[in-house]
Coordinates of C-alpha atoms and ligand atoms in Angstrom, one line a residue:
Chain N
M1 CA 11.4 -32.9 -44.5
S2 CA 11.5 -32.0 -48.2
D3 CA 12.8 -28.6 -49.1
I4 CA 10.3 -25.9 -50.1
G5 CA 11.5 -24.0 -53.1
A6 CA 12.3 -20.3 -52.9
P7 CA 9.6 -18.1 -54.4
K8 CA 10.3 -16.5 -57.8
L9 CA 10.2 -12.7 -57.8
V10 CA 9.6 -10.5 -60.8
R11 CA 10.5 -6.8 -60.8
A12 CA 7.6 -4.4 -61.2
P13 CA 7.9 -2.0 -64.1
A14 CA 9.8 1.2 -63.3
L15 CA 6.8 3.6 -64.0
R16 CA 4.5 1.6 -61.8
R17 CA 7.0 1.6 -59.0
A18 CA 7.5 5.4 -59.3
L19 CA 3.8 6.1 -59.2
A20 CA 3.1 3.7 -56.4
G21 CA 4.5 6.0 -53.7
T22 CA 2.5 8.8 -52.1
P23 CA 5.0 11.8 -52.4
W24 CA 3.8 13.1 -55.8
R25 CA 0.2 13.2 -54.7
R26 CA 1.1 15.1 -51.6
F27 CA 3.1 17.5 -53.6
I28 CA 0.1 18.3 -55.8
I29 CA -2.2 18.9 -52.9
L30 CA 0.4 21.1 -51.3
A31 CA 0.9 23.2 -54.4
G32 CA -2.9 23.6 -54.7
F33 CA -3.1 24.8 -51.2
A34 CA -0.3 27.3 -51.7
L35 CA -2.0 28.6 -54.8
V36 CA -5.3 29.1 -53.0
W37 CA -3.5 30.9 -50.1
E38 CA -1.7 33.3 -52.5
L39 CA -4.7 34.1 -54.5
Y40 CA -7.0 34.7 -51.6
A41 CA -4.4 36.9 -49.7
R42 CA -4.0 39.0 -52.9
W43 CA -7.7 39.4 -53.3
L44 CA -8.1 40.3 -49.6
D45 CA -5.2 42.7 -49.9
N46 CA -4.7 43.2 -46.1
G47 CA -1.2 42.2 -45.0
L48 CA -2.1 42.8 -41.4
L49 CA -4.7 40.1 -41.4
L50 CA -3.4 37.6 -44.0
P51 CA 0.0 38.2 -45.6
T52 CA 0.5 36.6 -49.0
L53 CA 2.5 33.3 -49.2
G54 CA 5.3 35.3 -50.9
A55 CA 5.5 37.8 -48.0
T56 CA 5.4 35.0 -45.5
L57 CA 8.2 33.1 -47.3
S58 CA 10.4 36.2 -47.5
A59 CA 9.8 37.0 -43.8
L60 CA 10.7 33.4 -43.1
W61 CA 13.9 33.7 -45.2
S62 CA 15.1 36.9 -43.6
A63 CA 14.3 35.5 -40.1
I64 CA 16.4 32.4 -41.0
L65 CA 19.2 34.5 -42.4
S66 CA 19.4 36.8 -39.4
G67 CA 19.8 33.6 -37.3
E68 CA 16.9 34.5 -35.0
L69 CA 14.5 31.8 -36.1
P70 CA 17.0 29.0 -36.1
N71 CA 18.0 30.0 -32.6
R72 CA 14.4 30.2 -31.4
A73 CA 13.6 26.8 -33.0
L74 CA 16.7 25.2 -31.5
T75 CA 15.8 26.5 -28.0
S76 CA 12.2 25.1 -28.4
L77 CA 13.5 21.8 -29.7
R78 CA 16.0 21.4 -26.9
V79 CA 13.2 21.8 -24.3
L80 CA 10.9 19.7 -26.3
I81 CA 13.3 16.8 -26.7
T82 CA 14.2 16.9 -23.0
G83 CA 10.6 16.8 -21.9
Y84 CA 9.6 14.2 -24.5
A85 CA 12.4 11.9 -23.5
L86 CA 11.6 12.2 -19.8
G87 CA 7.9 11.6 -20.4
V88 CA 8.6 8.5 -22.5
V89 CA 11.0 7.1 -19.9
I90 CA 8.5 7.6 -17.1
A91 CA 5.8 6.1 -19.3
A92 CA 8.0 3.0 -19.9
V93 CA 8.6 2.5 -16.2
L94 CA 5.0 2.9 -15.3
T95 CA 3.7 0.5 -18.0
T96 CA 6.4 -2.1 -17.1
F97 CA 5.1 -2.1 -13.6
A98 CA 1.5 -2.2 -14.8
A99 CA 2.3 -5.2 -17.0
L100 CA 4.0 -7.1 -14.2
S101 CA 1.8 -6.6 -11.2
R102 CA -1.9 -6.1 -10.3
W103 CA -1.1 -3.1 -8.1
G104 CA 0.9 -1.4 -10.9
N105 CA -2.0 -2.2 -13.3
E106 CA -4.6 -0.5 -11.0
A107 CA -2.3 2.4 -10.3
L108 CA -1.7 3.1 -14.0
G109 CA -5.4 2.7 -14.8
L110 CA -6.3 5.2 -12.1
L111 CA -3.6 7.7 -12.9
T112 CA -4.2 7.8 -16.6
S113 CA -8.0 8.2 -16.2
M114 CA -7.3 11.0 -13.8
F115 CA -4.6 12.9 -15.6
N116 CA -5.1 12.1 -19.3
P117 CA -8.1 14.4 -19.7
L118 CA -6.3 17.3 -17.9
P119 CA -4.9 19.7 -20.5
A120 CA -1.2 20.2 -19.9
I121 CA -1.6 23.9 -20.2
A122 CA -3.9 24.0 -17.2
L123 CA -1.0 22.8 -15.1
L124 CA 1.1 25.8 -16.2
P125 CA 0.1 28.0 -13.2
I126 CA 1.0 25.3 -10.8
A127 CA 4.3 24.7 -12.7
L128 CA 5.1 28.4 -12.5
L129 CA 4.4 28.3 -8.7
W130 CA 6.7 25.3 -8.2
F131 CA 9.5 25.8 -10.6
G132 CA 9.3 29.5 -11.4
V133 CA 9.5 31.1 -14.9
G134 CA 11.8 29.1 -17.1
T135 CA 12.7 25.8 -18.7
P136 CA 11.8 23.5 -15.7
S137 CA 8.2 24.7 -15.9
L138 CA 8.1 24.1 -19.6
I139 CA 9.5 20.6 -19.2
F140 CA 7.0 19.8 -16.4
V141 CA 4.0 20.6 -18.7
I142 CA 5.6 18.7 -21.6
V143 CA 6.2 15.6 -19.5
H144 CA 2.6 15.8 -18.4
S145 CA 1.4 16.1 -22.0
V146 CA 3.5 13.2 -23.2
L147 CA 3.4 10.8 -20.3
W148 CA -0.3 9.8 -20.2
P149 CA -1.1 9.3 -23.9
V150 CA 2.1 7.3 -24.3
A151 CA 1.5 5.2 -21.2
L152 CA -2.1 4.6 -22.3
A153 CA -1.0 3.5 -25.8
C154 CA 1.8 1.2 -24.5
Y155 CA -0.6 -0.4 -22.0
G156 CA -3.3 -0.9 -24.6
G157 CA -0.8 -2.4 -26.8
F158 CA 0.4 -4.9 -24.1
L159 CA -3.2 -5.9 -23.5
A160 CA -3.7 -6.6 -27.2
V161 CA -0.7 -9.0 -27.4
P162 CA -2.2 -12.4 -28.5
P163 CA -2.2 -15.0 -25.7
T164 CA -0.4 -17.5 -27.9
L165 CA 2.5 -15.1 -28.3
R166 CA 2.6 -14.5 -24.6
M167 CA 2.7 -18.3 -24.0
A168 CA 5.4 -18.7 -26.6
G169 CA 7.5 -16.2 -24.7
R170 CA 6.9 -17.7 -21.3
N171 CA 7.6 -21.2 -22.8
L172 CA 11.2 -20.1 -23.1
G173 CA 11.3 -19.3 -19.4
L174 CA 11.1 -15.6 -19.9
S175 CA 9.6 -13.5 -17.1
G176 CA 9.8 -10.0 -15.5
G177 CA 11.6 -7.2 -17.3
R178 CA 13.0 -9.5 -20.0
F179 CA 9.5 -10.7 -20.9
V180 CA 8.3 -7.1 -21.2
A181 CA 11.3 -5.9 -23.2
E182 CA 11.7 -8.8 -25.5
I183 CA 8.1 -10.0 -26.1
L184 CA 5.5 -7.4 -25.0
V185 CA 7.3 -4.3 -26.3
P186 CA 8.0 -5.5 -29.9
A187 CA 4.6 -7.2 -30.0
A188 CA 2.9 -4.0 -29.1
F189 CA 5.1 -1.8 -31.2
P190 CA 2.4 -0.7 -33.6
Q191 CA 0.4 0.8 -30.7
I192 CA 3.6 2.1 -29.0
L193 CA 4.6 3.8 -32.2
S194 CA 1.3 5.6 -32.6
G195 CA 1.5 6.6 -28.9
L196 CA 4.9 8.1 -29.5
R197 CA 3.6 9.9 -32.5
M198 CA 0.7 11.3 -30.6
G199 CA 2.9 12.2 -27.6
W200 CA 5.2 14.1 -30.0
A201 CA 2.2 16.1 -31.4
F202 CA 0.9 16.9 -27.9
A203 CA 4.3 17.9 -26.7
W204 CA 4.9 20.3 -29.6
R205 CA 1.5 21.8 -29.2
T206 CA 1.9 22.2 -25.4
L207 CA 5.3 23.8 -25.7
I208 CA 4.2 26.4 -28.2
A209 CA 1.1 27.3 -26.2
A210 CA 3.2 27.5 -23.0
E211 CA 5.7 29.8 -24.6
L212 CA 3.0 32.0 -25.9
V213 CA 1.4 32.2 -22.4
F214 CA 4.5 33.1 -20.5
G215 CA 6.5 34.7 -23.2
V216 CA 8.9 36.2 -20.7
S217 CA 12.6 35.6 -20.8
A218 CA 13.2 37.1 -24.2
R219 CA 16.8 36.0 -24.4
S220 CA 16.0 32.3 -24.1
G221 CA 12.5 32.3 -25.7
G222 CA 11.5 29.7 -28.3
I223 CA 9.3 29.8 -31.4
G224 CA 6.2 30.6 -29.3
W225 CA 8.0 33.7 -28.0
F226 CA 9.0 34.6 -31.6
I227 CA 5.3 34.4 -32.7
Y228 CA 4.2 36.3 -29.6
T229 CA 6.6 39.3 -30.0
N230 CA 5.9 39.6 -33.8
R231 CA 2.2 39.7 -33.1
A232 CA 2.7 42.4 -30.6
Q233 CA 4.7 44.4 -33.2
L234 CA 2.0 43.6 -35.9
E235 CA 4.5 41.8 -38.0
T236 CA 1.9 39.4 -39.3
A237 CA 4.1 37.9 -42.0
S238 CA 6.6 37.0 -39.3
V239 CA 3.9 35.5 -37.2
F240 CA 3.0 33.3 -40.2
A241 CA 6.6 32.5 -40.7
G242 CA 6.8 31.3 -37.1
L243 CA 3.7 29.1 -37.6
L244 CA 5.1 27.8 -40.8
T245 CA 8.3 26.8 -38.9
V246 CA 6.2 24.9 -36.4
I247 CA 4.4 23.0 -39.2
L248 CA 7.6 22.3 -41.1
I249 CA 9.4 20.9 -38.1
G250 CA 6.3 18.8 -37.3
L251 CA 6.2 17.5 -40.9
L252 CA 9.9 16.8 -40.9
V253 CA 9.7 14.7 -37.7
E254 CA 6.6 12.9 -38.9
G255 CA 7.8 12.4 -42.5
V256 CA 11.4 11.4 -41.7
I257 CA 11.7 10.0 -38.2
F258 CA 8.4 8.4 -37.6
R259 CA 8.0 7.2 -41.2
T260 CA 11.4 5.6 -41.2
L261 CA 10.8 4.0 -37.8
T262 CA 7.5 2.6 -39.1
R263 CA 9.1 1.3 -42.3
I264 CA 12.0 -0.5 -40.6
T265 CA 9.9 -1.9 -37.8
V266 CA 6.2 -2.7 -38.0
Q267 CA 5.9 -2.5 -41.7
R268 CA 8.8 -4.9 -42.2
W269 CA 7.4 -7.2 -39.6
G270 CA 4.0 -7.3 -41.3
Q271 CA 2.2 -5.8 -38.2
V272 CA 0.6 -3.1 -40.3
Q273 CA -0.5 -3.0 -43.9
T274 CA 1.8 -1.0 -46.2
Chain V
M1 CA -8.4 -51.5 -25.7
N2 CA -9.6 -51.5 -22.2
V3 CA -12.6 -49.6 -20.9
A4 CA -12.6 -49.8 -17.1
P5 CA -14.7 -47.8 -14.6
R6 CA -11.6 -46.0 -13.3
L7 CA -9.3 -45.4 -16.2
T8 CA -5.8 -44.4 -15.4
G9 CA -4.1 -44.7 -18.8
L10 CA -1.0 -46.4 -17.4
A11 CA 1.7 -47.0 -19.9
G12 CA 1.8 -50.6 -21.2
D13 CA 5.6 -50.6 -21.2
K14 CA 6.6 -50.7 -17.6
A15 CA 10.3 -50.9 -18.4
S16 CA 10.6 -47.2 -19.4
P17 CA 10.7 -44.7 -16.6
T18 CA 7.7 -42.4 -16.1
L19 CA 8.4 -38.9 -17.4
L20 CA 5.1 -37.2 -16.8
E21 CA 2.4 -38.1 -14.4
L22 CA -1.1 -36.5 -14.1
D23 CA -2.6 -37.5 -10.8
R24 CA -6.4 -37.0 -10.6
V25 CA -6.2 -33.6 -12.3
S26 CA -9.3 -31.3 -12.5
I27 CA -9.1 -27.9 -14.1
S28 CA -11.8 -25.2 -14.0
Y29 CA -12.1 -21.7 -15.3
P30 CA -13.8 -18.9 -13.4
T31 CA -16.3 -17.3 -15.7
S32 CA -18.8 -14.5 -15.1
D33 CA -21.6 -17.1 -14.7
G34 CA -19.7 -19.3 -12.2
I35 CA -17.0 -21.9 -12.3
L36 CA -16.7 -24.0 -15.5
T37 CA -15.1 -27.4 -15.0
A38 CA -13.2 -28.1 -18.2
V39 CA -11.4 -31.3 -17.2
E40 CA -12.4 -33.6 -14.4
D41 CA -10.3 -36.3 -12.6
V42 CA -7.9 -37.2 -15.3
S43 CA -4.9 -39.4 -14.5
F44 CA -2.3 -40.8 -16.9
R45 CA 1.4 -41.3 -17.3
I46 CA 3.8 -40.9 -20.2
S47 CA 7.0 -42.9 -20.3
A48 CA 10.1 -41.7 -22.0
G49 CA 10.0 -42.4 -25.7
E50 CA 6.2 -42.6 -25.9
R51 CA 4.0 -40.4 -28.1
L52 CA 0.7 -40.0 -26.3
V53 CA -2.3 -38.6 -28.1
L54 CA -5.2 -36.9 -26.3
L55 CA -8.2 -37.4 -28.6
G56 CA -11.6 -35.9 -28.1
P57 CA -14.3 -33.7 -29.6
S58 CA -14.0 -29.9 -29.6
G59 CA -14.4 -28.3 -26.2
C60 CA -13.6 -31.4 -24.2
G61 CA -10.6 -29.8 -22.6
K62 CA -7.7 -31.1 -24.5
S63 CA -6.0 -27.7 -24.8
T64 CA -6.7 -27.0 -21.2
L65 CA -4.9 -30.2 -20.2
L66 CA -2.0 -29.4 -22.4
R67 CA -1.7 -25.9 -20.9
A68 CA -1.6 -27.4 -17.4
V69 CA 1.3 -29.7 -18.5
G70 CA 3.0 -26.7 -20.1
G71 CA 2.7 -24.8 -16.8
F72 CA 0.5 -22.0 -18.2
L73 CA -2.5 -23.1 -16.0
K74 CA -2.8 -24.4 -12.5
P75 CA -5.0 -27.5 -11.9
S76 CA -7.8 -26.8 -9.4
A77 CA -7.3 -30.2 -8.0
G78 CA -4.7 -32.9 -8.4
E79 CA -1.1 -32.6 -9.5
V80 CA 1.0 -32.7 -12.7
R81 CA 4.4 -34.1 -12.0
M82 CA 7.4 -34.2 -14.3
N83 CA 10.2 -36.6 -13.2
G84 CA 8.4 -36.8 -9.9
R85 CA 8.5 -33.0 -9.3
R86 CA 5.4 -30.9 -9.4
I87 CA 5.2 -28.6 -12.4
G88 CA 5.3 -24.9 -11.6
A89 CA 6.1 -22.4 -14.3
P90 CA 6.4 -22.9 -18.0
G91 CA 9.8 -23.9 -19.2
P92 CA 11.8 -24.9 -22.3
D93 CA 11.9 -28.5 -21.1
R94 CA 8.2 -28.6 -22.3
M95 CA 8.3 -26.8 -25.6
T96 CA 4.8 -26.3 -27.1
V97 CA 3.7 -26.1 -30.7
F98 CA 0.4 -24.3 -30.6
Q99 CA -2.4 -24.5 -33.1
E100 CA -2.4 -20.8 -33.9
F101 CA -0.1 -19.4 -36.5
D102 CA 0.7 -16.3 -34.4
Q103 CA 3.1 -18.2 -32.1
L104 CA 6.1 -17.0 -34.0
L105 CA 7.7 -13.6 -33.1
P106 CA 6.7 -11.4 -36.1
W107 CA 9.7 -9.1 -35.5
R108 CA 12.2 -11.8 -36.0
T109 CA 13.1 -13.7 -39.2
V110 CA 12.5 -17.5 -39.4
L111 CA 16.2 -18.0 -38.4
G112 CA 15.9 -15.3 -35.8
N113 CA 12.9 -17.0 -34.2
V114 CA 14.7 -20.3 -33.8
R115 CA 18.0 -18.8 -32.8
Y116 CA 16.4 -16.5 -30.2
A117 CA 14.6 -19.5 -28.7
L118 CA 17.9 -21.4 -28.4
E119 CA 19.7 -18.4 -26.9
R120 CA 17.0 -17.9 -24.2
G121 CA 15.8 -21.5 -23.7
R122 CA 19.1 -23.3 -23.8
A123 CA 21.4 -20.4 -22.9
L124 CA 23.5 -20.9 -26.0
S125 CA 25.9 -18.4 -27.5
R126 CA 24.6 -16.6 -30.6
R127 CA 27.0 -18.6 -32.9
D128 CA 26.1 -22.0 -31.5
A129 CA 22.4 -21.1 -31.5
E130 CA 22.6 -20.0 -35.1
Q131 CA 24.3 -23.2 -36.2
I132 CA 21.7 -25.4 -34.6
A133 CA 18.8 -23.2 -35.8
R134 CA 20.1 -23.5 -39.4
R135 CA 20.4 -27.3 -39.1
W136 CA 16.8 -27.7 -37.8
L137 CA 15.3 -25.3 -40.4
E138 CA 17.0 -27.4 -43.1
R139 CA 15.5 -30.5 -41.6
V140 CA 12.0 -29.1 -41.9
G141 CA 12.7 -28.0 -45.5
L142 CA 12.9 -24.3 -44.9
K143 CA 16.5 -23.6 -45.8
N144 CA 15.3 -21.2 -48.6
F145 CA 13.4 -19.1 -46.1
V146 CA 15.7 -18.5 -43.2
D147 CA 15.7 -14.8 -43.8
A148 CA 12.0 -14.4 -44.4
F149 CA 9.7 -12.7 -41.8
P150 CA 6.9 -14.9 -40.5
H151 CA 4.1 -12.8 -42.2
T152 CA 5.4 -13.7 -45.6
L153 CA 5.1 -17.5 -45.0
S154 CA 2.1 -19.8 -45.6
G155 CA 0.4 -21.3 -42.6
G156 CA 2.0 -24.7 -43.1
M157 CA 5.4 -23.0 -43.3
K158 CA 4.8 -21.2 -40.1
Q159 CA 4.0 -24.4 -38.4
R160 CA 7.2 -25.9 -39.7
V161 CA 9.1 -23.1 -38.1
A162 CA 7.3 -23.7 -34.8
I163 CA 8.1 -27.4 -35.1
A164 CA 11.8 -26.7 -35.8
R165 CA 11.9 -24.3 -32.9
A166 CA 10.4 -26.9 -30.5
F167 CA 12.7 -29.7 -31.7
A168 CA 15.8 -27.5 -31.6
L169 CA 15.3 -26.9 -27.9
E170 CA 15.5 -30.7 -27.3
P171 CA 12.7 -30.6 -24.8
A172 CA 12.2 -33.6 -22.5
L173 CA 8.6 -33.5 -23.5
L174 CA 7.2 -32.1 -26.7
L175 CA 3.7 -30.6 -26.4
M176 CA 1.6 -30.2 -29.6
D177 CA -1.8 -28.7 -29.6
E178 CA -3.5 -29.5 -32.9
P179 CA -0.6 -28.0 -34.8
F180 CA -2.1 -29.0 -38.2
A181 CA -5.8 -28.3 -37.5
A182 CA -5.8 -25.0 -39.5
L183 CA -4.1 -26.5 -42.6
D184 CA -5.7 -28.0 -45.7
A185 CA -6.2 -31.7 -45.8
L186 CA -3.3 -32.4 -48.2
T187 CA -0.7 -30.3 -46.3
R188 CA -1.9 -31.8 -43.1
R189 CA -1.2 -35.3 -44.2
Q190 CA 2.2 -34.4 -45.4
M191 CA 3.0 -32.6 -42.2
Q192 CA 1.8 -35.6 -40.2
D193 CA 4.1 -37.9 -42.1
E194 CA 7.1 -35.6 -41.7
L195 CA 6.4 -35.0 -38.0
L196 CA 6.3 -38.8 -37.5
R197 CA 9.6 -39.1 -39.2
L198 CA 11.2 -36.4 -37.0
C199 CA 9.8 -38.0 -33.9
E200 CA 11.0 -41.4 -34.8
E201 CA 14.5 -40.1 -35.7
T202 CA 14.9 -38.1 -32.5
G203 CA 13.1 -40.5 -30.2
N204 CA 11.4 -37.6 -28.6
T205 CA 8.7 -38.1 -26.0
A206 CA 5.5 -36.2 -27.0
L207 CA 2.1 -35.3 -25.9
F208 CA -0.1 -34.6 -28.9
V209 CA -3.6 -33.2 -28.9
T210 CA -6.0 -33.7 -31.8
H211 CA -9.7 -34.3 -32.6
G212 CA -8.9 -36.3 -35.7
I213 CA -8.9 -40.1 -35.3
D214 CA -6.7 -40.7 -38.3
E215 CA -4.2 -38.1 -37.1
A216 CA -4.1 -39.8 -33.7
I217 CA -3.4 -43.2 -35.2
R218 CA -0.8 -41.8 -37.5
V219 CA 1.4 -39.9 -35.0
G220 CA 0.7 -41.7 -31.7
T221 CA 2.0 -44.8 -30.0
R222 CA -0.9 -44.6 -27.5
I223 CA -4.2 -42.8 -27.7
L224 CA -6.3 -41.6 -24.7
A225 CA -9.8 -40.7 -25.7
L226 CA -11.7 -38.1 -23.7
T227 CA -15.4 -37.6 -23.1
P228 CA -17.0 -34.2 -23.9
H229 CA -17.9 -31.7 -21.2
P230 CA -16.2 -32.0 -18.8
G231 CA -13.3 -34.0 -20.2
R232 CA -12.7 -37.4 -18.5
L233 CA -10.8 -40.4 -19.7
A234 CA -13.0 -42.6 -21.8
A235 CA -10.7 -45.3 -23.2
T236 CA -7.1 -46.0 -24.1
F237 CA -5.8 -47.6 -27.2
D238 CA -2.3 -48.8 -28.0
V239 CA -1.2 -48.3 -31.6
P240 CA 1.1 -51.0 -32.8
P241 CA 3.8 -49.8 -35.2
E242 CA 2.4 -51.9 -38.1
T243 CA -1.0 -50.2 -37.7
R244 CA 0.5 -46.8 -38.3
A245 CA 0.6 -46.9 -42.1
R246 CA -2.4 -45.3 -43.7
G247 CA -4.5 -47.6 -45.9
T248 CA -3.6 -50.8 -44.0
A249 CA -6.3 -53.1 -42.6
G250 CA -5.1 -52.5 -39.1
F251 CA -5.4 -48.7 -39.5
G252 CA -9.0 -48.9 -40.7
E253 CA -9.9 -51.4 -38.1
L254 CA -8.5 -49.3 -35.2
E255 CA -10.1 -46.2 -36.7
R256 CA -13.5 -47.9 -36.7
R257 CA -13.0 -49.2 -33.1
I258 CA -12.2 -45.8 -31.8
Q259 CA -15.1 -44.2 -33.7
E260 CA -17.5 -46.8 -32.1
T261 CA -16.2 -46.5 -28.6
V262 CA -15.7 -42.8 -28.3
F263 CA -18.1 -41.0 -30.6
S264 CA -21.7 -42.2 -30.5
A265 CA -22.8 -40.4 -33.6
P266 CA -20.7 -41.2 -36.7
E267 CA -18.4 -38.6 -38.2
I268 CA -18.2 -36.4 -35.1
G269 CA -14.7 -35.6 -34.4
H270 CA -13.7 -36.6 -37.9
V271 CA -11.8 -33.9 -39.7
Ligands
ATP1 N1 -9.9 -19.0 -20.8 C1 -11.1 -19.7 -20.7 N2 -12.1 -19.2 -19.9 C2 -13.2 -19.8 -19.7 N3 -13.5 -21.0 -20.2 C3 -12.6 -21.6 -21.0 C4 -11.3 -20.9 -21.3 N4 -10.6 -21.7 -22.1 C5 -11.4 -22.8 -22.4 N5 -12.6 -22.7 -21.7 C6 -13.7 -23.7 -21.7 O1 -13.1 -25.0 -21.3 C7 -13.6 -26.0 -22.1 C8 -12.4 -26.8 -22.8 O2 -11.8 -25.9 -23.6 P1 -10.5 -26.4 -24.4 O3 -10.0 -25.2 -25.2 O4 -9.5 -27.0 -23.5 O5 -11.1 -27.4 -25.4 P2 -10.4 -28.3 -26.6 O6 -10.7 -29.7 -26.3 O7 -9.0 -27.9 -26.8 O8 -11.3 -27.9 -27.9 P3 -10.8 -27.6 -29.4 O9 -10.7 -29.0 -30.0 O10 -11.9 -26.9 -30.0 O11 -9.5 -26.9 -29.4 C9 -14.5 -25.4 -23.2 O12 -15.9 -25.6 -22.7 C10 -14.2 -23.9 -23.1 O13 -15.4 -23.2 -23.3
MG2 MG1 -7.9 -26.8 -28.3

């Protein structure tokens, strides 16, 4: 067949390219928010209820310098990542079975509709009973909080794979695990990615809540424990510093890890609009 | 042309061995309102080297038949045999080009799509697969687009990739389900001509589905016309090579004959 010519590309002007991105808009919104906070806190003039942004930042800075906050954050993150990874792996196994067999399909449908509405924190008493006070209990509730939304998203994604794409895969003789891993998973990646995102948010939330509830082992406590003790000592600025840390870590994971993942996968593949 | 009460669409050329045989195949779909018979009692054979076209109006079960040959669907009665053996699962010996543009893997580049198919379908090493993939992409005129992702291609270009992928796997039987139906008339004509060239160069056996009479005459060596709802064989036409060129007297004459026999109302089934 005759060759089709390569398309000609023209570079967009530099200013247009610089303004096309979202960061500068976000920055302005953030600055506006900080300004409102600072002004309102000054007007309220009650450091016990609402510390100023300045006071919060200086509390954050000194907690970072003392090494306490980084330590607490690391402890939380370690538990979080363990629980998150475990939850995602179990979700992957479950959805693979669900994609390959009727029984697996029914089982997943039943389990998710049973357990997804159950708040992870409601399982904490049971977890404490089974695993005692400590990391295993935390991991248990995190796994619960991640597993069902991720499994649900993966499975929904599998179901939405166009029949033609499925047939194209089976046409090559693919079946079983290979069909799931090489056709269904990449085809359902937009949904899987949003499931992973949601799972991450749930896990983070659950962990902080759980740490607050059973703020016990002070030596190995995480950010939740940091917030809890500072509230008990009426160090409100430090409480806000703890909350700010939770938000910052969340933003960092969202803005760096998930954004990059989206850019190099589904955006590049044209599965979502840029 | 021969319209007999029990049509079997046997190949005219008895010298070539039979590659595919449909033996009184019926196919039905279970629906919420009951069982829908899409195809009823269809028998035909394809000999090696032939290009058989299934021609019929929309909804007569052409895609259904093709899917049964592909192994994606089981007939409710009768048998589909390839080289005398009953067809079970789908396989790369029956590569299919679908009508839909979403048959390419969006997460692989144009080259990646063809290479991956060769690695999986023909169990080739990555290097061999890449070499063959490049050669085929060049043959369909896409050597400037090997690194592009499918979503950046036009519909016609996507179909070219799918055609390259199908030919590259050297299937015993090439299945094509209205691969050009969603293209504009001009592109469609060009693609028909180019497909015909590829088929003649490779000597591939093919089963081609269409609802366009001119397309059927252009690409086929034999045409089986189906009745609407449920699909049954209505007539079979041989297409002599000299009739294949558009604008010749033979082409128009055959087109008119098919139109008269198969479609009672004029223009139905015409693209
Ligand atoms: N998955 C399905 N479930 C139920 N009925 C179906 C299904 N697929 C097709 N049918 C029905 O079977 C009949 C034949 O459909 P088929 O897709 O084979 O037609 P076709 O000849 O390929 O038509 P077209 O030219 O429009 O592609 C139609 O009446 C259609 O409604
Ligand atoms: Mg069809």
